[in-house]
PDB file of C-alpha atoms in Angstrom:
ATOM      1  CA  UNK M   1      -7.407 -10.138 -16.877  1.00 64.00           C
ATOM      2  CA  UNK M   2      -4.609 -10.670 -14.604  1.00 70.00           C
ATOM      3  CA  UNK M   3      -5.243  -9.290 -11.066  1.00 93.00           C
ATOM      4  CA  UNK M   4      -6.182  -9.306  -7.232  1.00 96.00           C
ATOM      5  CA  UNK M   5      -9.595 -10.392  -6.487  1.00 96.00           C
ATOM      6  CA  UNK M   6     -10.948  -9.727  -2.418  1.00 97.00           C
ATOM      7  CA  UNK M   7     -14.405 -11.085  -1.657  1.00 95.00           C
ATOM      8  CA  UNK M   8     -16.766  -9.783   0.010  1.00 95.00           C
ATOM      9  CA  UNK M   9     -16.536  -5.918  -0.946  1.00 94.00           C
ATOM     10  CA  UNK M  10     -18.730  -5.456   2.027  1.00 95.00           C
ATOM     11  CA  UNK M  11     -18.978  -7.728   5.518  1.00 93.00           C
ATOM     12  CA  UNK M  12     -20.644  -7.276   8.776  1.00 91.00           C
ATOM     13  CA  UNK M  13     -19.384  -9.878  11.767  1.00 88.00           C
ATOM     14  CA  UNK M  14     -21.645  -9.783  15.189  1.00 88.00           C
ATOM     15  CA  UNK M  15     -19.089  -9.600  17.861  1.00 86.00           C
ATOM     16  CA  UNK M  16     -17.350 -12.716  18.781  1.00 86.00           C
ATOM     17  CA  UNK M  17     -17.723 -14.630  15.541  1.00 90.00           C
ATOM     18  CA  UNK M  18     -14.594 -15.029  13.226  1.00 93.00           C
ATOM     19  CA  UNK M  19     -14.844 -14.039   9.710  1.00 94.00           C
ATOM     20  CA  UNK M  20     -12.767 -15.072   6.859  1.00 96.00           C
ATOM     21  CA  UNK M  21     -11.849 -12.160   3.972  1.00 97.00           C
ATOM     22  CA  UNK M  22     -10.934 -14.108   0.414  1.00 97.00           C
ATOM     23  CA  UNK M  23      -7.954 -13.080  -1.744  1.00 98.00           C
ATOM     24  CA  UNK M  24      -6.817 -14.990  -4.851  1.00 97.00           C
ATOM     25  CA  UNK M  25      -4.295 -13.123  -7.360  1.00 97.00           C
ATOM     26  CA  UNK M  26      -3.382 -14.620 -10.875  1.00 96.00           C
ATOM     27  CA  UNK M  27      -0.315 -12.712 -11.763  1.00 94.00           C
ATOM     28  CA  UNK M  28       1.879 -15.529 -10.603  1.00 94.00           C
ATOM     29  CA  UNK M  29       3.495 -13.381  -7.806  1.00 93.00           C
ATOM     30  CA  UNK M  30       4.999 -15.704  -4.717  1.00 92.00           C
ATOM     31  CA  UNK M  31       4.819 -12.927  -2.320  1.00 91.00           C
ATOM     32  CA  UNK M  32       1.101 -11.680  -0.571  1.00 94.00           C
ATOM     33  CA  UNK M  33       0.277  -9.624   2.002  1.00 94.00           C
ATOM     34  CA  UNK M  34      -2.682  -8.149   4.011  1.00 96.00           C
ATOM     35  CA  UNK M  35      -3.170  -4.761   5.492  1.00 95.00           C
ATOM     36  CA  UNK M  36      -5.447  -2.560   7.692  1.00 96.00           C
ATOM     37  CA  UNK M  37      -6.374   1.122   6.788  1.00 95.00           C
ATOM     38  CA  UNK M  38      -8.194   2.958   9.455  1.00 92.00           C
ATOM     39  CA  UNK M  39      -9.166   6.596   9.144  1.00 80.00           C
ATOM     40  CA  UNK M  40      -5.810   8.975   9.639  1.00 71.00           C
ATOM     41  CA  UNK M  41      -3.624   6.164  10.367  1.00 75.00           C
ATOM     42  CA  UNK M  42      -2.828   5.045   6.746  1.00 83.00           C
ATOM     43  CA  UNK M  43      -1.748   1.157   5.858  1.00 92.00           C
ATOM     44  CA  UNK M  44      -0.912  -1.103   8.315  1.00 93.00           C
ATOM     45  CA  UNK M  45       0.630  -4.526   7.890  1.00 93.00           C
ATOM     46  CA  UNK M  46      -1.320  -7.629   9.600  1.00 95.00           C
ATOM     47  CA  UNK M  47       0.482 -10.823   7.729  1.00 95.00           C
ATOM     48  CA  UNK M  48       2.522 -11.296   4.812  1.00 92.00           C
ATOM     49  CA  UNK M  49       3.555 -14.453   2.847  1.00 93.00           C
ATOM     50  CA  UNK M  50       6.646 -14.792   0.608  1.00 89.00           C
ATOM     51  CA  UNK M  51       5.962 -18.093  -0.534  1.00 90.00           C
ATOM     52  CA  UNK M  52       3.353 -21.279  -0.195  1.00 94.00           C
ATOM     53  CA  UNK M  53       3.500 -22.654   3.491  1.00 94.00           C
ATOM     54  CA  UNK M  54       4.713 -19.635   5.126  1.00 93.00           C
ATOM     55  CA  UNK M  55       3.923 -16.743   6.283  1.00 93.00           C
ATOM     56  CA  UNK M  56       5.222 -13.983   9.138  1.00 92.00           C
ATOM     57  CA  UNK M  57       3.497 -11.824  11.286  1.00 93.00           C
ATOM     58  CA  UNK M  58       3.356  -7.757  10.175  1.00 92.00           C
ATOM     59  CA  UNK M  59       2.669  -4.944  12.761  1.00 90.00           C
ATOM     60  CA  UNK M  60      -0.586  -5.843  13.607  1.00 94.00           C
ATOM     61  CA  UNK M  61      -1.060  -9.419  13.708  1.00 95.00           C
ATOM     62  CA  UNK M  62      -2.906 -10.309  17.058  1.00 95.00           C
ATOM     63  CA  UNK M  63      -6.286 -11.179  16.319  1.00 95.00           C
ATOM     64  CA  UNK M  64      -6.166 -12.362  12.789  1.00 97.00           C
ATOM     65  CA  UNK M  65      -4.751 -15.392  11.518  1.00 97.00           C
ATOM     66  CA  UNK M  66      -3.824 -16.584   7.951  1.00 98.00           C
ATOM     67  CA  UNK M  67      -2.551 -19.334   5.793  1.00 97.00           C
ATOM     68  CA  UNK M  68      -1.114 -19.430   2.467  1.00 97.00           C
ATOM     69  CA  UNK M  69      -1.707 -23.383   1.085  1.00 97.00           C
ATOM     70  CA  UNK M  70      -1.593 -22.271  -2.512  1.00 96.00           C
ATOM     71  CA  UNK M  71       0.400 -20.161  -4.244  1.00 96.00           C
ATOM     72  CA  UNK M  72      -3.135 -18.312  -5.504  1.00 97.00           C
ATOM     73  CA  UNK M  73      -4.430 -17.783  -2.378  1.00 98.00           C
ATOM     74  CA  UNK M  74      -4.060 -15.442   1.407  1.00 98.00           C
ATOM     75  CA  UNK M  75      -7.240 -15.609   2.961  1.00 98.00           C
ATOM     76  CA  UNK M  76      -7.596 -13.580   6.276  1.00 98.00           C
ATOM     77  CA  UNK M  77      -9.078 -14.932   9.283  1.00 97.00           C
ATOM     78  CA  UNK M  78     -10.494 -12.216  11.516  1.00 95.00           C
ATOM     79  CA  UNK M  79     -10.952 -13.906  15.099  1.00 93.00           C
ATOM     80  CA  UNK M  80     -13.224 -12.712  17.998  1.00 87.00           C
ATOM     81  CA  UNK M  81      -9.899 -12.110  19.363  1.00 86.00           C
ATOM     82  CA  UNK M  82      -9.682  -8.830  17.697  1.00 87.00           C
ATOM     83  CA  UNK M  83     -11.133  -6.149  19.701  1.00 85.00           C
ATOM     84  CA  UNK M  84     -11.624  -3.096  16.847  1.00 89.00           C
ATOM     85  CA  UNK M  85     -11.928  -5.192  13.332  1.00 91.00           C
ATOM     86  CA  UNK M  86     -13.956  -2.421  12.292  1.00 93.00           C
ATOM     87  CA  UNK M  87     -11.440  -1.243   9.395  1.00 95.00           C
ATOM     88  CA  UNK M  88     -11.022  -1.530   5.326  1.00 96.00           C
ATOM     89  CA  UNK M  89      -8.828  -4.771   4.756  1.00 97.00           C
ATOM     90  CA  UNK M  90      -6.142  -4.642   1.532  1.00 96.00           C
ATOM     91  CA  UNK M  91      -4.913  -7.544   0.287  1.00 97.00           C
ATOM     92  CA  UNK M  92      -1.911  -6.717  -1.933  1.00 95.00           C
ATOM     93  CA  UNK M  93       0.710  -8.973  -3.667  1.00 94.00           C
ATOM     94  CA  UNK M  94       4.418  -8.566  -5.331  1.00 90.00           C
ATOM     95  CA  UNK M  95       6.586 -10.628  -6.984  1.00 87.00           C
ATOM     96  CA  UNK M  96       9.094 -11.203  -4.198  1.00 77.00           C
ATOM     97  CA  UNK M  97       9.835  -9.153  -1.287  1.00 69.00           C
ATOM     98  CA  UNK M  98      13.735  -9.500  -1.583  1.00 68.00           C
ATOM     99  CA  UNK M  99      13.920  -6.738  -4.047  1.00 68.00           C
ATOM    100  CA  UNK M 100      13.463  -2.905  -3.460  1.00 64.00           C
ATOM    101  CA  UNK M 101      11.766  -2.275  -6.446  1.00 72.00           C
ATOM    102  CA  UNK M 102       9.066  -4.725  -6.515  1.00 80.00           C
ATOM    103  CA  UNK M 103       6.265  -3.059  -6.498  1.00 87.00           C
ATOM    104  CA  UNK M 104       3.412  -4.364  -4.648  1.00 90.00           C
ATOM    105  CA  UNK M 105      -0.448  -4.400  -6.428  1.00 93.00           C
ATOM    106  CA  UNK M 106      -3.523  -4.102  -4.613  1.00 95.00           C
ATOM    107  CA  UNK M 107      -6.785  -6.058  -4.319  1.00 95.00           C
ATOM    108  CA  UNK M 108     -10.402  -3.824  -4.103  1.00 94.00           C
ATOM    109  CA  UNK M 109     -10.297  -3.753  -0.483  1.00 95.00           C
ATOM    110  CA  UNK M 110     -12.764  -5.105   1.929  1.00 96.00           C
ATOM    111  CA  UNK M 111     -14.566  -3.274   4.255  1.00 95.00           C
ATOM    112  CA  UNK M 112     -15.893  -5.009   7.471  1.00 94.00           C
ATOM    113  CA  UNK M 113     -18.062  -3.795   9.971  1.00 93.00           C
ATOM    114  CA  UNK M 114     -18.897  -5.314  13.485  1.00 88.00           C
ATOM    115  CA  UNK M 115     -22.351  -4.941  14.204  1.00 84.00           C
TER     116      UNK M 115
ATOM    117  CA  UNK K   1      10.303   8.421  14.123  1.00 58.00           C
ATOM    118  CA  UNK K   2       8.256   8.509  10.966  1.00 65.00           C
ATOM    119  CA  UNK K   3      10.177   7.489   7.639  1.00 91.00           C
ATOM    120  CA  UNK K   4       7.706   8.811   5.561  1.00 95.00           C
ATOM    121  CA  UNK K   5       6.133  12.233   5.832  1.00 96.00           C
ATOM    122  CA  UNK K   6       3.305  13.620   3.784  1.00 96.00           C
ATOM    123  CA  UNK K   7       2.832  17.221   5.125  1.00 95.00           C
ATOM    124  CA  UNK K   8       0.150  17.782   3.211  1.00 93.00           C
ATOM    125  CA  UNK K   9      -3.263  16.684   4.294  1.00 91.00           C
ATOM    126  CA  UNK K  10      -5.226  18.146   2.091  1.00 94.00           C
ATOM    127  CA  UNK K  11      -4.551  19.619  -1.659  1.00 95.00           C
ATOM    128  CA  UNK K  12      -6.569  21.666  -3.523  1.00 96.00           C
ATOM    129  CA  UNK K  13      -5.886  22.611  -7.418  1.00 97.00           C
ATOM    130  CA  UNK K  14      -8.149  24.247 -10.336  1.00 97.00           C
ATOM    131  CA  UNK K  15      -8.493  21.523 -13.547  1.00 97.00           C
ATOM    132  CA  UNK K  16      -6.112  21.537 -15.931  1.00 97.00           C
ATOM    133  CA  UNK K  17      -3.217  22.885 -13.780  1.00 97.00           C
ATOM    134  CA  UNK K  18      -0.269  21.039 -12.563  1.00 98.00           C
ATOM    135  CA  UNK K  19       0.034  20.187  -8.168  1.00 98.00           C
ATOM    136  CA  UNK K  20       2.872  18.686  -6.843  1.00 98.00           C
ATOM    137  CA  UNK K  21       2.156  17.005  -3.833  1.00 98.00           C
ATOM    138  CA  UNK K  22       5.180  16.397  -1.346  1.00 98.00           C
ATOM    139  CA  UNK K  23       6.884  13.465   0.368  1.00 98.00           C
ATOM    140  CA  UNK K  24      10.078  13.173   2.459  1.00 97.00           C
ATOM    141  CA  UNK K  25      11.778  10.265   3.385  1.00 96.00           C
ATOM    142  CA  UNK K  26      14.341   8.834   6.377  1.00 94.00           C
ATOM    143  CA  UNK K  27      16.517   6.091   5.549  1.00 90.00           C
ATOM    144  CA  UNK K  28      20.138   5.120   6.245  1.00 88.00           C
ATOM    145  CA  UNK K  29      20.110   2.499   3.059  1.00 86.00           C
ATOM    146  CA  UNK K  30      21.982   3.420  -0.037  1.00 87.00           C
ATOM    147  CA  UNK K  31      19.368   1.185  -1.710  1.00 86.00           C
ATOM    148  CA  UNK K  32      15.725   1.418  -1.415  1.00 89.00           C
ATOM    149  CA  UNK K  33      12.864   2.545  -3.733  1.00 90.00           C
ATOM    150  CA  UNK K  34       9.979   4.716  -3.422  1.00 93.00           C
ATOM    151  CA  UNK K  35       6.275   4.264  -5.093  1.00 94.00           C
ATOM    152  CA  UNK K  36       3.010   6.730  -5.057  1.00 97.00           C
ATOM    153  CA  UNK K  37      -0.475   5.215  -5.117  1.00 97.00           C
ATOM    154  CA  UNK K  38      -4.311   6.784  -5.907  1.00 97.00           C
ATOM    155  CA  UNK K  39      -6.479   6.073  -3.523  1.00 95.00           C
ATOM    156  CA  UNK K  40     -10.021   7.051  -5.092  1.00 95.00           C
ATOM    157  CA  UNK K  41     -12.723   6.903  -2.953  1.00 92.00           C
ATOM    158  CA  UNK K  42     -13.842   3.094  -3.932  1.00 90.00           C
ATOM    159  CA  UNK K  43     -11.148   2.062  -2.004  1.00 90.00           C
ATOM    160  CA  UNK K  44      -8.802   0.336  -4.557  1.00 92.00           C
ATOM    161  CA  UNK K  45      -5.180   1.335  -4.162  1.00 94.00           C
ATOM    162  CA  UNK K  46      -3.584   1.754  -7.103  1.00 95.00           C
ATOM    163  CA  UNK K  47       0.184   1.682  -8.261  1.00 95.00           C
ATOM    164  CA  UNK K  48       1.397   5.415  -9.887  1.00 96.00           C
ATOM    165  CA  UNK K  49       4.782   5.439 -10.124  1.00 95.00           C
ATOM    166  CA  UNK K  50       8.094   3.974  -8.675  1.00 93.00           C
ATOM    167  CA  UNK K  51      11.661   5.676  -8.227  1.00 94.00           C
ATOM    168  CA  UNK K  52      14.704   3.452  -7.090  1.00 91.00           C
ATOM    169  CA  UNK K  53      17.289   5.184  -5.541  1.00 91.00           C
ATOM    170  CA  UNK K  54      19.614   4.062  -8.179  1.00 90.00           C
ATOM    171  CA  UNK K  55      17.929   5.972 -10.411  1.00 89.00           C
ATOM    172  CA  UNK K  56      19.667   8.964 -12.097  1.00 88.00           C
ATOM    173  CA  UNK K  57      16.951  10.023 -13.980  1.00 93.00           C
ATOM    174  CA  UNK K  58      13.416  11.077 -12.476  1.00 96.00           C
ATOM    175  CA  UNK K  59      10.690   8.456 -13.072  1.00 95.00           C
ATOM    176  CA  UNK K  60       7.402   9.310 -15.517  1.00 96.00           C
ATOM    177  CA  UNK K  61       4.368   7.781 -16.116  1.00 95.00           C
ATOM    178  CA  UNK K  62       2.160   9.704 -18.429  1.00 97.00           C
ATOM    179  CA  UNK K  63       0.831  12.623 -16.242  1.00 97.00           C
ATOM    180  CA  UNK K  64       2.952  11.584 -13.233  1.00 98.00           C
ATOM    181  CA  UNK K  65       6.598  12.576 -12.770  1.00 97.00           C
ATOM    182  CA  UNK K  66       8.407  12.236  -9.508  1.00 97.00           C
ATOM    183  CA  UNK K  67      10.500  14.856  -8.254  1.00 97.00           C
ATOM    184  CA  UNK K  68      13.473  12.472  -6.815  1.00 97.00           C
ATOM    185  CA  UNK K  69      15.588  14.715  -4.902  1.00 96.00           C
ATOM    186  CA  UNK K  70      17.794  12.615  -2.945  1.00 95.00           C
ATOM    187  CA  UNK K  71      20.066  14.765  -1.110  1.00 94.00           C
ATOM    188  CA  UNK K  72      17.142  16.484   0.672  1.00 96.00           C
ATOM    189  CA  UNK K  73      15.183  12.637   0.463  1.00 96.00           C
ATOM    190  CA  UNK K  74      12.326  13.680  -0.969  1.00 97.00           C
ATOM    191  CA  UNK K  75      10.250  12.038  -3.770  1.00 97.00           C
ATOM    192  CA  UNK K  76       7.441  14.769  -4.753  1.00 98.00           C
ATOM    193  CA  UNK K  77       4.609  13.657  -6.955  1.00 98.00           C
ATOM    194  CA  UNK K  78       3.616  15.933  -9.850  1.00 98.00           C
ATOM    195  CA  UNK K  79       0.701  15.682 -11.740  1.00 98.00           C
ATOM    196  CA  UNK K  80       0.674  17.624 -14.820  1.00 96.00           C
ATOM    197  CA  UNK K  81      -2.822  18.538 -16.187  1.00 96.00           C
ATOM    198  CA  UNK K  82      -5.202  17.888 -13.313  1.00 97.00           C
ATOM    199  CA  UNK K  83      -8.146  15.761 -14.321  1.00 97.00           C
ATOM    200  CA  UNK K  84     -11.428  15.802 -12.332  1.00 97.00           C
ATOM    201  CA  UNK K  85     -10.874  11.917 -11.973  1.00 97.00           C
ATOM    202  CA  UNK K  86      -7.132  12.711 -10.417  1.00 98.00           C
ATOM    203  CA  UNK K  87      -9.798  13.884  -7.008  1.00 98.00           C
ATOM    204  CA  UNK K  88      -8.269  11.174  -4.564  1.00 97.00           C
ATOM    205  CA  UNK K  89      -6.186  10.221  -1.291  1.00 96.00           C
ATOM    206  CA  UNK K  90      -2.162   9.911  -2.476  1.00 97.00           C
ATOM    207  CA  UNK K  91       0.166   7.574  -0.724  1.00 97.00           C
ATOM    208  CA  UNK K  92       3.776   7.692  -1.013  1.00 97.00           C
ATOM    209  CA  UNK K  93       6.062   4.618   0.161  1.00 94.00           C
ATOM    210  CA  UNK K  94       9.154   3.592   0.441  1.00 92.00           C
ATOM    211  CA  UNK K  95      10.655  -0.308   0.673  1.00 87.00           C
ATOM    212  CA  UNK K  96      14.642   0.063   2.156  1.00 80.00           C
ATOM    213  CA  UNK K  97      16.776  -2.286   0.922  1.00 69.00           C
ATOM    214  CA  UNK K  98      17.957  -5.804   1.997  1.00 58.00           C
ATOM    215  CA  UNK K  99      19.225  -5.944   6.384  1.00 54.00           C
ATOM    216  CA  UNK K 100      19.390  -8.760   8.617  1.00 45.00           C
ATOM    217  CA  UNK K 101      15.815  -8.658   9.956  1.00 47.00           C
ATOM    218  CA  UNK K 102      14.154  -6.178   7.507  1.00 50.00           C
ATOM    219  CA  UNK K 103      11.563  -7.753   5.915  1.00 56.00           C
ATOM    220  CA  UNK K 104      11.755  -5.325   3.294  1.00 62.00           C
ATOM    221  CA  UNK K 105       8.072  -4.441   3.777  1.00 76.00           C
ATOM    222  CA  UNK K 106       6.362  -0.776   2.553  1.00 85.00           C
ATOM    223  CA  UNK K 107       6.664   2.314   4.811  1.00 89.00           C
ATOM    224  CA  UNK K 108       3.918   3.916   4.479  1.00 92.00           C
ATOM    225  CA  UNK K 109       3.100   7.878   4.923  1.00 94.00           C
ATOM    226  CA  UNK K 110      -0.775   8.809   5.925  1.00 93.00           C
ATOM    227  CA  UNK K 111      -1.397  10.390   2.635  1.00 94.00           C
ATOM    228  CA  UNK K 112      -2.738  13.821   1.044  1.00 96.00           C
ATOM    229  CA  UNK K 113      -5.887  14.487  -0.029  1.00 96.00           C
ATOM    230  CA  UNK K 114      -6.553  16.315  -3.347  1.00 98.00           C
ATOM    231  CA  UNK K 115      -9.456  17.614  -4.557  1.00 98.00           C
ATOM    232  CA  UNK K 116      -9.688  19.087  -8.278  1.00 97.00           C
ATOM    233  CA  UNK K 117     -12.168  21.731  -8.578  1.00 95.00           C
ATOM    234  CA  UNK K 118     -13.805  22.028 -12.358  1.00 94.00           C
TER     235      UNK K 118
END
């Protein structure tokens, strides 16, 4: 089945370790992204990739880090650097951001905890 | 300012009926589209429905229609025939069209929550 797989569902981090969230898509789409949800504040954007090699920084970017080496793949590094990970992560993809209608499909979401 | 404005935190409606939940929109684009997702409470985020602004006729998907008025930029979501499995936070987004420095990411609005009572 063609879709968005996130791994782990669930992920604790002790404070000042860095933590990597998986997210590998098979629906051929060039463009990825990763957001935050907190409680009340609805989606926020951390990166987003429109093709292999690159990537830009969203809202939220300071503390996390990505890369995008295959087309597949947008893992999510969270870094000790961020100060409130606590959150449910999305990883989402489309196929291409230069068109309004695009529509963008989600991953399961991952929800990390600091502990 | 906010660009997308659910005014609605919470929704409730008896099975079987039809809710429309709201969502008005700012933009200064002629072109943009707007989407609604499901959030149940696993989590997943799930696509509904999309509307481009183009669009003369309103968009349906099964059980979902969207109310597209665009002179008073809103883009309701009605959901005909309430299910006990339609119980869930709704998003509506909008992605403007092509600028110089828009990335042309989602706007998102911070959602309603509707409950469906049996």
């Amino acid at each position: 089945d063609g879709g968005i797989t996130q791994s782990p569902k669930y992920l604790f981090r002790k404070e000042g370790q860095n933590v990597t969230l998986s997210c590998e898509q098979n629906l051929n789409h060039d463009a990825m992204y990763w957001y935050r949800q907190d409680p009340g504040q609805g989606l926020r954007l951390i990166y987003y990739s429109q093709i292999v090699n690159d990537f830009q920084k969203g809202d939220i970017a300071e503390g996390y880090s990505v890369s995008r080496e295959k087309k597949e793949s947008f893992p999510l590094t969270v870094t000790s650097a961020q100060k409130n990970p606590t959150a449910f992560y999305l990883c989402a993809s489309s196929a291409d951001t230069y068109h309004s209608g695009n529509t963008i499909y989600f991953g399961e979401g991952s929800w990390l905890t600091v502990v | 300012a906010q660009k997308i404005t659910q005014t609605q935190p919470g929704m409730f409606v008896q099975e079987k009926e039809a809710v429309t939940l709201d969502c008005t929109y700012d933009t200064s684009d002629q072109s943009y589209g707007l989407f609604w997702y499901k959030q149940p409470s696993s989590g997943e985020m799930i696509f509904l429905i999309y509307q481009g602004s183009y669009d003369e006729q309103n968009a349906t998907e099964g059980r979902y229609s969207l109310n597209f008025q665009k002179a008073r930029k809103s883009a309701n979501l009605v959901i005909s025939a309430s299910q006990l499995g339609d119980s869930a936070m709704y998003f509506c987004a909008m992605r403007e069209g092509y600028n110089a420095g828009n990335n042309r990411k989602l706007i998102w609005g911070l959602g309603t929550s509707l409950a469906v009572n049996p």
